[in-house]
Coordinates of C-alpha atoms in Angstrom, one line a residue:
Chain A
M1001 CA -42.3 -137.5 191.4
L1002 CA -43.5 -137.1 194.9
V1003 CA -41.9 -133.7 195.1
S1004 CA -43.7 -132.7 191.9
I1005 CA -47.0 -133.8 193.3
L1006 CA -46.4 -131.8 196.5
N1007 CA -45.4 -128.8 194.4
G1008 CA -48.7 -129.2 192.5
F1009 CA -50.6 -129.1 195.7
A1010 CA -48.7 -126.0 197.0
I1011 CA -49.3 -124.2 193.8
G1012 CA -52.9 -125.5 193.5
F1013 CA -53.9 -124.1 197.0
L1014 CA -52.1 -120.8 196.2
L1015 CA -54.1 -120.6 193.0
F1016 CA -57.3 -121.4 194.8
I1017 CA -56.8 -118.5 197.2
L1018 CA -56.2 -116.3 194.2
A1019 CA -58.9 -117.6 192.0
V1020 CA -61.8 -117.8 194.4
G1021 CA -62.1 -114.0 194.6
L1022 CA -61.9 -113.6 190.9
S1023 CA -64.5 -116.3 190.4
L1024 CA -67.0 -114.9 192.9
V1025 CA -66.7 -111.3 191.6
F1026 CA -67.1 -112.5 188.0
G1027 CA -69.9 -115.0 188.8
M1028 CA -71.7 -112.4 190.8
M1029 CA -71.4 -109.2 188.9
D1030 CA -69.9 -110.3 185.6
V1031 CA -67.0 -108.0 186.3
L1032 CA -63.8 -109.6 185.0
N1033 CA -61.2 -108.1 187.2
L1034 CA -58.0 -108.0 185.1
A1035 CA -56.2 -106.2 188.0
H1036 CA -56.3 -109.3 190.1
G1037 CA -52.7 -110.3 189.0
A1038 CA -51.5 -106.8 189.8
L1039 CA -52.9 -107.2 193.3
F1040 CA -51.1 -110.5 193.7
L1041 CA -47.8 -108.8 192.6
G1042 CA -48.4 -106.0 195.0
G1043 CA -48.6 -108.6 197.8
A1044 CA -45.5 -110.3 196.6
Y1045 CA -43.5 -107.0 196.6
L1046 CA -44.8 -106.3 200.1
G1047 CA -43.5 -109.7 201.2
A1048 CA -40.1 -109.0 199.6
Q1049 CA -39.9 -105.6 201.3
F1050 CA -40.3 -107.0 204.8
A1051 CA -38.7 -110.4 204.2
G1052 CA -35.5 -109.4 206.0
D1053 CA -37.3 -108.9 209.3
G1054 CA -38.1 -112.5 210.1
W1055 CA -41.5 -113.6 211.3
G1056 CA -42.5 -110.2 212.4
G1057 CA -41.8 -108.9 208.9
F1058 CA -43.7 -111.8 207.3
L1059 CA -46.8 -111.4 209.5
G1060 CA -46.6 -107.7 209.2
A1061 CA -46.5 -108.0 205.4
L1062 CA -49.6 -110.3 205.6
G1063 CA -51.4 -107.7 207.7
I1064 CA -50.5 -104.8 205.5
A1065 CA -51.4 -106.8 202.4
A1066 CA -54.8 -107.7 203.9
V1067 CA -55.6 -104.1 204.7
A1068 CA -54.3 -102.9 201.3
G1069 CA -56.3 -105.6 199.5
L1070 CA -59.5 -104.6 201.3
A1071 CA -59.0 -101.0 200.4
A1072 CA -58.0 -101.8 196.8
G1073 CA -61.1 -104.0 196.4
G1074 CA -63.3 -101.2 197.7
V1075 CA -61.7 -98.7 195.3
L1076 CA -62.1 -101.1 192.3
S1077 CA -65.7 -101.7 193.3
L1078 CA -66.3 -97.9 193.4
M1079 CA -64.5 -97.4 190.1
T1080 CA -66.6 -100.0 188.3
E1081 CA -69.9 -98.6 189.8
P1082 CA -70.4 -95.8 187.2
L1083 CA -70.0 -98.4 184.4
R1084 CA -72.7 -100.8 185.8
R1085 CA -75.1 -99.8 183.0
R1086 CA -72.4 -100.2 180.3
S1087 CA -71.1 -103.5 178.9
H1088 CA -69.1 -106.0 181.0
L1089 CA -66.4 -105.4 178.5
D1090 CA -66.0 -101.8 179.5
Q1091 CA -65.6 -102.8 183.1
A1092 CA -62.9 -105.4 182.1
L1093 CA -61.1 -102.7 180.1
L1094 CA -61.2 -100.4 183.0
T1095 CA -59.6 -103.0 185.3
L1096 CA -57.0 -103.6 182.5
G1097 CA -56.1 -99.9 182.6
V1098 CA -55.9 -100.1 186.4
A1099 CA -53.7 -103.2 186.1
L1100 CA -51.3 -101.4 183.8
V1101 CA -51.1 -98.4 186.2
V1102 CA -50.5 -100.6 189.3
A1103 CA -47.9 -102.7 187.6
E1104 CA -46.0 -99.6 186.5
L1105 CA -46.2 -98.0 189.9
L1106 CA -44.8 -101.2 191.5
I1107 CA -41.9 -101.0 189.1
I1108 CA -41.3 -97.3 190.0
V1109 CA -41.3 -98.2 193.7
F1110 CA -39.5 -101.5 193.7
G1111 CA -37.4 -101.3 190.6
D1112 CA -37.6 -103.8 187.7
D1113 CA -35.1 -106.4 188.9
P1114 CA -36.6 -109.7 190.0
L1115 CA -36.6 -109.9 193.8
A1116 CA -36.1 -113.2 195.6
V1117 CA -38.2 -113.6 198.7
P1118 CA -36.8 -115.9 201.4
A1119 CA -39.2 -117.9 203.5
P1120 CA -39.7 -116.9 207.1
P1121 CA -37.0 -118.2 209.5
G1122 CA -37.5 -121.8 210.6
L1123 CA -39.3 -122.6 207.3
D1124 CA -36.5 -121.8 205.0
G1125 CA -34.9 -125.3 205.3
S1126 CA -35.9 -128.6 203.9
V1127 CA -37.6 -131.5 205.6
A1128 CA -37.6 -135.2 204.6
V1129 CA -41.0 -136.4 203.3
F1130 CA -41.1 -140.2 202.6
G1131 CA -37.4 -140.1 201.9
A1132 CA -37.4 -137.1 199.6
T1133 CA -36.3 -133.7 200.8
Y1134 CA -38.8 -130.9 200.4
P1135 CA -38.8 -127.2 201.2
A1136 CA -40.6 -126.8 204.6
Y1137 CA -42.3 -123.6 203.6
R1138 CA -44.2 -125.3 200.8
L1139 CA -45.5 -127.9 203.2
V1140 CA -46.8 -125.1 205.5
L1141 CA -48.2 -123.4 202.4
I1142 CA -50.2 -126.6 201.5
G1143 CA -51.5 -126.8 205.1
F1144 CA -52.4 -123.2 205.3
G1145 CA -54.0 -123.3 201.8
A1146 CA -56.1 -126.3 202.8
V1147 CA -57.3 -124.5 206.0
L1148 CA -58.1 -121.4 204.1
A1149 CA -59.9 -123.3 201.4
L1150 CA -62.0 -125.0 204.2
V1151 CA -62.7 -121.6 205.8
V1152 CA -63.8 -120.0 202.5
H1153 CA -65.9 -123.1 201.8
L1154 CA -67.6 -123.0 205.2
V1155 CA -68.2 -119.3 205.0
V1156 CA -69.7 -119.4 201.5
D1157 CA -71.7 -122.6 202.1
R1158 CA -72.7 -122.5 205.8
T1159 CA -73.2 -118.8 206.8
R1160 CA -75.9 -116.2 206.2
V1161 CA -73.3 -114.0 204.4
G1162 CA -72.3 -116.9 202.2
A1163 CA -75.9 -117.6 201.4
L1164 CA -76.4 -114.0 200.4
V1165 CA -73.3 -114.2 198.1
R1166 CA -74.5 -117.4 196.5
A1167 CA -78.0 -116.0 196.0
T1168 CA -76.5 -113.0 194.4
V1169 CA -74.5 -115.2 192.0
A1170 CA -77.7 -117.1 191.2
D1171 CA -80.1 -114.3 190.7
R1172 CA -79.0 -110.7 191.2
E1173 CA -82.4 -109.1 190.5
M1174 CA -84.3 -111.3 192.8
V1175 CA -81.9 -110.6 195.7
A1176 CA -82.3 -106.9 195.0
A1177 CA -86.0 -107.3 195.0
L1178 CA -85.8 -108.8 198.5
G1179 CA -84.4 -105.5 199.7
V1180 CA -80.7 -106.2 199.7
D1181 CA -78.5 -103.5 198.2
N1182 CA -76.4 -105.7 196.0
R1183 CA -73.9 -102.9 195.5
L1184 CA -72.8 -103.5 199.0
V1185 CA -72.6 -107.3 198.4
K1186 CA -70.5 -106.6 195.4
A1187 CA -68.2 -104.2 197.2
G1188 CA -67.8 -106.7 200.0
V1189 CA -67.0 -109.6 197.7
F1190 CA -64.7 -107.4 195.7
A1191 CA -62.9 -106.3 198.8
V1192 CA -62.5 -109.8 200.2
G1193 CA -61.5 -111.2 196.8
S1194 CA -58.8 -108.5 196.5
L1195 CA -57.7 -109.3 200.1
L1196 CA -57.3 -112.9 199.1
A1197 CA -55.3 -111.9 196.1
T1198 CA -52.8 -109.7 198.0
T1199 CA -52.5 -112.3 200.7
A1200 CA -51.8 -114.9 198.1
G1201 CA -49.1 -112.6 196.8
V1202 CA -47.3 -112.5 200.2
L1203 CA -47.7 -116.3 200.7
G1204 CA -46.6 -117.0 197.1
G1205 CA -43.6 -114.7 197.4
P1206 CA -41.2 -117.4 198.6
V1207 CA -42.4 -119.6 195.7
Y1208 CA -42.6 -117.2 192.8
G1209 CA -40.5 -114.3 193.9
A1210 CA -41.5 -110.8 192.9
R1211 CA -40.8 -109.6 189.4
P1212 CA -42.4 -107.4 186.7
G1213 CA -44.5 -109.5 184.4
L1214 CA -45.5 -112.0 187.1
D1215 CA -48.8 -110.2 187.3
S1216 CA -50.0 -111.3 183.9
T1217 CA -48.6 -114.9 184.3
I1218 CA -50.5 -115.2 187.6
L1219 CA -53.6 -113.6 186.2
I1220 CA -53.7 -116.1 183.4
L1221 CA -53.3 -119.0 185.7
A1222 CA -56.2 -117.7 187.8
L1223 CA -58.4 -117.1 184.7
V1224 CA -57.7 -120.7 183.5
V1225 CA -58.7 -122.0 186.9
V1226 CA -61.9 -120.0 186.9
V1227 CA -62.8 -121.0 183.4
I1228 CA -62.1 -124.7 184.1
G1229 CA -63.8 -124.7 187.5
G1230 CA -66.9 -122.8 186.4
L1231 CA -67.8 -119.2 187.2
G1232 CA -68.9 -118.3 190.7
S1233 CA -68.4 -121.8 192.1
V1234 CA -66.1 -122.1 195.1
R1235 CA -65.9 -125.9 194.7
G1236 CA -65.1 -125.4 191.0
A1237 CA -62.3 -122.9 191.9
L1238 CA -60.8 -125.4 194.3
V1239 CA -61.0 -128.4 191.9
G1240 CA -59.8 -126.2 189.0
A1241 CA -56.9 -124.9 191.0
L1242 CA -55.7 -128.3 192.2
I1243 CA -56.0 -129.7 188.6
I1244 CA -54.0 -126.7 187.2
G1245 CA -51.5 -127.0 190.0
Q1246 CA -50.9 -130.6 189.2
V1247 CA -51.0 -130.2 185.4
D1248 CA -48.6 -127.3 185.5
T1249 CA -46.0 -128.9 187.7
L1250 CA -46.2 -132.4 186.3
G1251 CA -46.1 -131.0 182.8
R1252 CA -42.9 -129.1 183.6
V1253 CA -41.3 -132.3 184.9
L1254 CA -42.5 -134.8 182.4
L1255 CA -42.7 -132.7 179.2
P1256 CA -40.6 -129.6 179.8
D1257 CA -40.7 -128.6 176.1
L1258 CA -44.4 -128.7 175.9
A1259 CA -45.2 -127.3 179.3
S1260 CA -46.6 -124.0 177.9
F1261 CA -49.0 -125.9 175.6
I1262 CA -50.3 -128.2 178.3
L1263 CA -52.2 -125.5 180.2
F1264 CA -53.8 -124.3 176.9
A1265 CA -54.6 -127.9 176.0
A1266 CA -56.3 -128.5 179.4
L1267 CA -58.3 -125.3 178.9
A1268 CA -59.3 -126.3 175.4
V1269 CA -60.3 -129.8 176.4
V1270 CA -62.6 -128.5 179.2
L1271 CA -64.1 -125.9 176.9
V1272 CA -64.9 -128.4 174.2
V1273 CA -66.2 -131.1 176.5
R1274 CA -67.9 -128.9 179.1
P1275 CA -68.1 -125.2 178.0
Q1276 CA -69.6 -124.0 181.2
G1277 CA -66.7 -125.3 183.3
L1278 CA -66.6 -128.4 185.5
F1279 CA -68.9 -126.9 188.2
G1280 CA -70.5 -124.1 186.4
T1281 CA -74.2 -123.8 185.6
A1282 CA -75.3 -123.7 182.0
V1283 CA -76.6 -120.1 182.1
A1284 CA -73.1 -118.5 182.2
R1285 CA -72.2 -116.9 178.8
Chain B
M428 CA -68.3 -119.2 150.5
T429 CA -71.4 -118.9 148.3
A430 CA -73.4 -117.4 151.1
V431 CA -71.2 -114.3 150.9
A432 CA -72.5 -113.4 147.4
S433 CA -76.1 -113.6 148.7
P434 CA -77.8 -110.2 148.0
A435 CA -79.7 -110.2 151.3
V436 CA -77.7 -107.7 153.2
P437 CA -78.6 -108.5 156.8
G438 CA -79.8 -106.3 159.6
G439 CA -80.7 -102.6 159.2
T440 CA -77.9 -101.5 161.4
A441 CA -75.3 -103.6 159.7
A442 CA -75.7 -102.1 156.2
R443 CA -74.0 -98.8 155.8
P444 CA -73.9 -97.4 152.3
P445 CA -70.2 -97.0 151.5
R446 CA -70.8 -95.4 148.1
L447 CA -71.8 -91.9 149.4
T448 CA -68.5 -91.2 151.1
C449 CA -66.4 -93.1 148.6
G450 CA -65.2 -90.2 146.5
R451 CA -64.2 -88.0 149.5
G452 CA -62.8 -91.0 151.3
A453 CA -60.6 -91.8 148.4
L454 CA -59.4 -88.2 148.1
I455 CA -58.5 -88.1 151.8
S456 CA -56.7 -91.4 151.5
V457 CA -54.6 -90.1 148.6
V458 CA -53.7 -86.9 150.4
V459 CA -52.8 -88.8 153.6
L460 CA -50.7 -91.2 151.6
V461 CA -48.9 -88.4 149.8
V462 CA -48.1 -86.6 153.0
L463 CA -46.9 -89.8 154.6
A464 CA -44.8 -90.6 151.6
A465 CA -43.2 -87.2 151.6
A466 CA -42.6 -87.2 155.4
P467 CA -39.1 -88.7 155.5
L468 CA -37.8 -85.9 153.2
F469 CA -38.5 -83.4 155.9
L470 CA -38.1 -85.3 159.1
A471 CA -35.0 -86.2 161.2
P472 CA -34.0 -89.9 161.2
F473 CA -35.3 -90.4 164.7
A474 CA -38.7 -88.9 163.8
T475 CA -38.8 -91.1 160.7
T476 CA -38.1 -94.2 162.8
T477 CA -40.9 -93.2 165.2
L478 CA -43.2 -92.7 162.3
T479 CA -42.2 -96.1 160.9
R480 CA -43.1 -97.7 164.2
V481 CA -46.4 -95.8 164.2
L482 CA -47.2 -97.3 160.7
V483 CA -46.4 -100.9 161.9
F484 CA -48.5 -100.5 165.0
A485 CA -51.3 -98.9 163.0
L486 CA -51.5 -102.0 160.7
F487 CA -51.5 -104.2 163.7
A488 CA -54.3 -102.1 165.4
V489 CA -56.3 -102.3 162.1
S490 CA -56.0 -106.1 162.1
L491 CA -57.2 -106.1 165.7
D492 CA -60.1 -103.8 164.8
L493 CA -61.3 -106.3 162.3
L494 CA -61.9 -108.6 165.2
V495 CA -62.9 -106.1 168.0
G496 CA -64.7 -103.4 166.2
V497 CA -66.1 -105.1 163.1
T498 CA -66.9 -108.6 164.4
G499 CA -67.3 -107.8 168.1
L500 CA -64.6 -110.2 169.3
P501 CA -62.5 -108.4 171.9
S502 CA -59.0 -110.1 171.7
L503 CA -56.4 -109.6 174.4
G504 CA -53.9 -111.9 172.8
H505 CA -53.5 -110.5 169.3
A506 CA -49.9 -109.7 169.8
G507 CA -49.2 -113.5 169.7
Y508 CA -49.9 -113.5 166.0
L509 CA -47.9 -110.3 165.5
G510 CA -45.0 -112.1 167.2
A511 CA -45.5 -115.3 165.3
G512 CA -45.3 -113.4 162.0
A513 CA -42.3 -111.4 163.3
Y514 CA -40.3 -114.4 164.4
A515 CA -41.1 -116.3 161.2
A516 CA -40.1 -113.3 159.0
G517 CA -36.9 -112.8 161.1
W518 CA -36.0 -116.5 160.9
V519 CA -36.5 -116.6 157.2
S520 CA -34.5 -113.4 156.7
I521 CA -31.6 -114.9 158.7
N522 CA -31.6 -118.5 157.4
V523 CA -33.1 -118.4 153.9
T524 CA -33.4 -115.0 152.3
A525 CA -34.2 -111.4 153.2
E526 CA -35.4 -110.7 149.7
A527 CA -38.8 -109.0 149.7
P528 CA -41.5 -110.2 149.6
V529 CA -40.4 -113.5 151.0
P530 CA -40.3 -112.5 154.7
L531 CA -43.6 -110.7 154.3
L532 CA -45.4 -113.7 152.8
V533 CA -43.9 -116.1 155.4
G534 CA -44.9 -113.7 158.2
A535 CA -48.4 -113.5 156.9
A536 CA -48.6 -117.3 156.4
V537 CA -47.3 -118.1 159.9
G538 CA -49.5 -115.4 161.5
A539 CA -52.6 -116.9 159.8
L540 CA -51.5 -120.5 160.6
A541 CA -51.1 -119.6 164.3
A542 CA -54.5 -118.1 164.3
A543 CA -55.9 -121.1 162.4
L544 CA -54.5 -123.5 165.0
T545 CA -55.8 -121.6 168.0
G546 CA -58.9 -120.0 166.5
W547 CA -61.1 -123.1 166.6
V548 CA -61.2 -122.8 170.4
T549 CA -61.6 -119.1 170.7
V550 CA -64.5 -118.6 168.3
R551 CA -66.6 -121.0 170.4
S552 CA -66.8 -118.2 172.9
A553 CA -67.9 -114.5 172.9
G554 CA -67.6 -111.4 174.9
V555 CA -65.5 -111.5 178.1
F556 CA -64.9 -115.3 177.6
F557 CA -63.2 -114.5 174.3
L558 CA -61.1 -112.0 176.1
M559 CA -60.0 -114.6 178.6
L560 CA -59.2 -117.3 176.0
T561 CA -57.2 -115.0 173.8
L562 CA -55.3 -113.7 176.8
A563 CA -54.4 -117.3 177.7
I564 CA -53.4 -118.0 174.1
G565 CA -51.3 -114.9 173.8
E566 CA -49.5 -115.8 177.0
T567 CA -48.9 -119.4 175.7
L568 CA -47.4 -118.1 172.5
Q569 CA -45.1 -115.8 174.5
Q570 CA -43.9 -118.7 176.6
V571 CA -43.2 -120.6 173.4
A572 CA -41.1 -117.7 172.1
D573 CA -39.4 -117.6 175.5
S574 CA -38.5 -121.3 175.7
W575 CA -38.0 -122.5 172.1
E576 CA -34.4 -121.1 172.2
S577 CA -33.0 -122.9 169.1
V578 CA -35.4 -121.0 166.9
T579 CA -36.4 -117.9 168.7
G580 CA -33.3 -117.1 170.7
G581 CA -35.1 -117.4 174.0
A582 CA -35.3 -114.5 176.3
N583 CA -32.7 -112.5 174.4
G584 CA -34.8 -112.6 171.3
L585 CA -34.0 -113.2 167.7
T586 CA -31.1 -110.8 167.0
G587 CA -29.1 -109.9 163.9
V588 CA -31.9 -109.9 161.4
P589 CA -30.5 -108.6 158.1
L590 CA -32.0 -105.7 156.3
V591 CA -34.8 -106.3 153.9
R592 CA -33.5 -106.5 150.3
L593 CA -35.5 -105.3 147.4
A594 CA -34.3 -106.7 144.0
G595 CA -30.9 -107.6 145.6
T596 CA -30.3 -104.2 147.2
P597 CA -30.6 -103.9 151.0
L598 CA -32.8 -101.1 152.2
A599 CA -29.9 -99.5 154.1
N600 CA -31.5 -96.3 155.2
V601 CA -34.3 -95.4 157.6
G602 CA -36.1 -93.6 154.8
Y603 CA -36.1 -96.7 152.5
T604 CA -37.3 -98.9 155.3
Y605 CA -40.0 -96.3 156.0
W606 CA -41.2 -96.4 152.4
Y607 CA -41.2 -100.2 152.4
V608 CA -43.3 -100.2 155.6
L609 CA -45.6 -97.5 154.2
A610 CA -46.2 -99.3 151.0
V611 CA -46.9 -102.7 152.6
G612 CA -48.9 -101.0 155.4
A613 CA -51.0 -99.1 152.9
L614 CA -51.7 -102.3 151.0
G615 CA -52.6 -104.1 154.2
F616 CA -54.9 -101.3 155.2
A617 CA -56.6 -101.3 151.8
L618 CA -57.1 -105.0 152.0
V619 CA -58.8 -104.8 155.4
A620 CA -60.9 -101.7 154.2
V621 CA -62.1 -103.6 151.1
L622 CA -63.0 -106.6 153.2
V623 CA -64.9 -104.5 155.7
R624 CA -66.9 -102.9 152.9
S625 CA -67.7 -106.2 151.2
P626 CA -70.8 -108.2 151.8
W627 CA -68.6 -110.4 153.9
G628 CA -67.8 -107.4 156.1
A629 CA -71.5 -106.6 156.4
A630 CA -72.1 -110.2 157.6
L631 CA -69.4 -109.7 160.2
R632 CA -71.1 -106.6 161.5
G633 CA -74.3 -108.5 161.5
I634 CA -72.7 -111.1 163.7
R635 CA -71.5 -108.4 166.0
D636 CA -74.9 -106.8 166.4
N637 CA -77.1 -109.9 166.6
E638 CA -75.5 -113.3 166.1
P639 CA -78.7 -115.4 166.7
R640 CA -80.5 -113.5 164.0
M641 CA -77.6 -114.0 161.5
R642 CA -77.7 -117.7 162.3
A643 CA -81.4 -117.8 161.7
L644 CA -80.8 -116.1 158.4
G645 CA -78.7 -119.0 157.4
Y646 CA -75.2 -117.6 157.9
P647 CA -72.7 -120.1 159.3
T648 CA -71.6 -117.6 161.9
S649 CA -68.9 -119.8 163.5
L650 CA -67.3 -120.3 160.2
Y651 CA -67.4 -116.5 159.6
K652 CA -65.8 -115.9 163.0
Y653 CA -63.1 -118.5 162.3
V654 CA -62.3 -117.0 158.9
V655 CA -62.1 -113.5 160.2
F656 CA -59.9 -114.7 163.1
V657 CA -57.5 -116.3 160.6
V658 CA -57.5 -113.2 158.4
A659 CA -56.8 -110.9 161.3
G660 CA -54.0 -113.3 162.3
G661 CA -52.5 -113.1 158.8
V662 CA -52.7 -109.3 158.7
A663 CA -51.1 -109.2 162.2
G664 CA -48.4 -111.5 160.8
I665 CA -47.7 -108.9 158.0
A666 CA -47.4 -106.2 160.6
G667 CA -45.0 -108.6 162.4
S668 CA -42.8 -108.9 159.3
L669 CA -42.8 -105.1 159.1
L670 CA -41.9 -104.9 162.8
V671 CA -38.9 -107.1 162.3
A672 CA -37.9 -105.1 159.2
Q673 CA -37.8 -102.0 161.3
Q674 CA -36.4 -103.2 164.6
R675 CA -34.2 -106.0 163.1
L676 CA -34.8 -108.0 166.2
V677 CA -37.8 -109.7 167.9
T678 CA -38.1 -110.3 171.7
P679 CA -40.7 -112.2 173.6
A680 CA -41.9 -108.8 174.9
D681 CA -43.2 -108.0 171.4
L682 CA -45.9 -110.6 171.7
G683 CA -46.7 -110.0 175.4
F684 CA -49.7 -108.9 177.3
L685 CA -48.6 -105.2 177.2
T686 CA -48.4 -105.2 173.4
S687 CA -51.9 -106.7 173.1
S688 CA -53.3 -104.3 175.7
F689 CA -51.8 -101.3 173.9
A690 CA -53.3 -102.5 170.6
L691 CA -56.7 -102.9 172.3
L692 CA -56.2 -99.4 173.7
A693 CA -55.5 -98.0 170.2
V694 CA -58.6 -99.5 168.9
V695 CA -60.7 -98.3 171.8
I696 CA -59.4 -94.8 171.6
G697 CA -60.1 -94.6 167.9
G698 CA -63.6 -95.9 168.3
A699 CA -64.0 -99.6 167.6
G700 CA -65.0 -100.3 164.1
S701 CA -63.3 -97.3 162.6
L702 CA -60.1 -98.3 160.8
W703 CA -58.8 -94.7 160.6
G704 CA -59.5 -94.3 164.3
A705 CA -57.4 -97.4 165.0
C706 CA -54.5 -95.8 163.1
L707 CA -54.8 -92.6 165.1
G708 CA -55.0 -94.5 168.3
A709 CA -51.9 -96.4 167.3
A710 CA -50.1 -93.2 166.6
L711 CA -51.0 -91.9 170.1
V712 CA -49.9 -95.1 171.8
I713 CA -46.5 -95.2 170.0
V714 CA -45.8 -91.5 170.5
I715 CA -46.5 -91.8 174.2
R716 CA -44.6 -95.1 174.6
D717 CA -41.6 -94.5 172.3
A718 CA -41.2 -90.7 171.8
L719 CA -42.4 -89.4 175.2
G720 CA -41.5 -92.5 177.2
P721 CA -37.8 -91.6 177.6
S722 CA -38.6 -88.2 179.0
L723 CA -40.9 -89.9 181.5
D724 CA -38.1 -92.1 182.8
G725 CA -39.4 -94.9 180.6
H726 CA -42.8 -94.9 182.3
G727 CA -44.9 -94.3 179.3
T728 CA -46.9 -97.4 180.3
L729 CA -48.1 -95.5 183.3
V730 CA -49.5 -92.7 181.2
L731 CA -51.1 -95.2 178.8
G732 CA -52.7 -97.0 181.7
V733 CA -54.2 -93.7 182.9
V734 CA -55.3 -92.9 179.3
F735 CA -57.0 -96.3 179.2
V736 CA -58.9 -95.6 182.4
L737 CA -59.9 -92.1 181.2
V738 CA -61.0 -93.4 177.7
V739 CA -63.3 -96.0 179.3
Y740 CA -65.0 -93.4 181.4
L741 CA -65.1 -90.5 179.1
L742 CA -65.4 -92.0 175.6
P743 CA -68.2 -94.5 175.7
R744 CA -68.7 -93.9 172.0
G745 CA -65.2 -94.9 171.4
A746 CA -65.8 -98.1 173.2
A747 CA -69.3 -98.5 171.6
G748 CA -68.5 -101.1 169.1
L749 CA -66.9 -103.3 171.7
R750 CA -70.3 -104.0 173.2
P751 CA -71.2 -107.6 173.0
R752 CA -74.4 -108.2 171.0
R753 CA -77.6 -107.3 172.8
R754 CA -78.7 -110.7 173.9
R755 CA -81.9 -110.1 175.7
E756 CA -83.5 -108.0 173.0
N757 CA -85.5 -110.6 171.3
A758 CA -85.3 -113.4 173.9

């Protein structure tokens, strides 16, 4: 039971890192980035590639993933730019095409066998937590996720850049009228969101491994988090991610046969009771 | 459904006079049908099998077009209903009878049932939200197929599905299977085409173009969306029963994200709202994936992804019907 709750936190913080970028890009520019899962998978494969090299490999993979994520976000932002006058759906379809291409390129490069990713040395064992043994890496993941969540929260809530981002989510035209080029804001958020996705991939590697098809599984978890938490809300993404982390892991322990329905049920309940998400504003939609 | 019979055809853009093109359209349909029916007499078995897969996927794409193009509900989880129908038809063929039309009807019923059970959530949303919800549902259905081993065979899929039998005789030849798929597919296509041209179809196009106005006119738009969602699920279920008749196995991949994406691609390539376009798009998808795929080292998906990106940039008309209704117009 305790193990399952800890697992829920580990997965919850991982999902938060993943979902916050998706949520901000969507809340801000109405661009649903369906390539987000593919970025995560890219990070996971990078982690798998360098996993044999110990800490250097792990940190190296994190660094490469961060740079690659920034670049990928910039490219995606540029790609959606010509479509800004078209419907949001066209932009989503574009990212869907990109997601297919990226996933297939990853298969070409890394093969289609599932890869296991060992945790970095020193963290690959287990530790005793209140009498239960628990993988050390996941504890570190919880701590790291919590710190990262705090950092993202502080940046978005307490800095000028964060204020700009929140203002753009709230009223894009007004921000543009104040003389801010919101294409730059969008590109920046897109880049940082993608960076978080690829980083989450490296961090999540030892938990999820790296395999074809993981991209859509992860994408859907992130989408559920975003829908439950409310669009464009950092706090919503955090709460949604922690809820989904707990619901998913507890569901798998308590009701293994129904586990796949439980996520959908959680989503349905939130949508029926509060269609704009827990922390969303009513204007979304 | 008395509102359907109401003579007030809504919205200038929604009403298209079908009569004018009816004669020529019927002629073209007959010619296409005759050519398709004669095809296996001239084609090698492999080509016939590919053409069978094209027909199955075309019916599936047409059922999706009913949602995407006609009603403006972009679904990214439609393969879930295809798979539900395929598993149901396969299970019945193995455990009860493979005598046509039993697997077909069971497939349609289960596809519609799955859509009825999930549709009440999805039709509360529109646009990109609908896309997300259907994506989540499709993934859920795939996980069910993957984990409910006693019925679906788990990750290995449902194997050993017997040949479809017609009046006691198994259709033990790719040509016979092809004609069976063609006959059912043509009926399914005709059903959707008739629905689209009916006042009900006009109301659906009205919902796509301006839902608030349709509601103001007294149409229960949520009910319309729910019914079309169930109908599309049923037609997808029929396509599923044809899929299992052709492959004689179903795997969780058949109801996955990729299958849904490819169906959406087929609809978008063909121009959303055009049933013939969806069929041509489906043909392109299947030819690239199944016929050219092997010569590309099995990376047909890569080509299709690139096609997807190009279509979105270069064929805005093709994607035109996908646009969510223009909300701010009369706000």
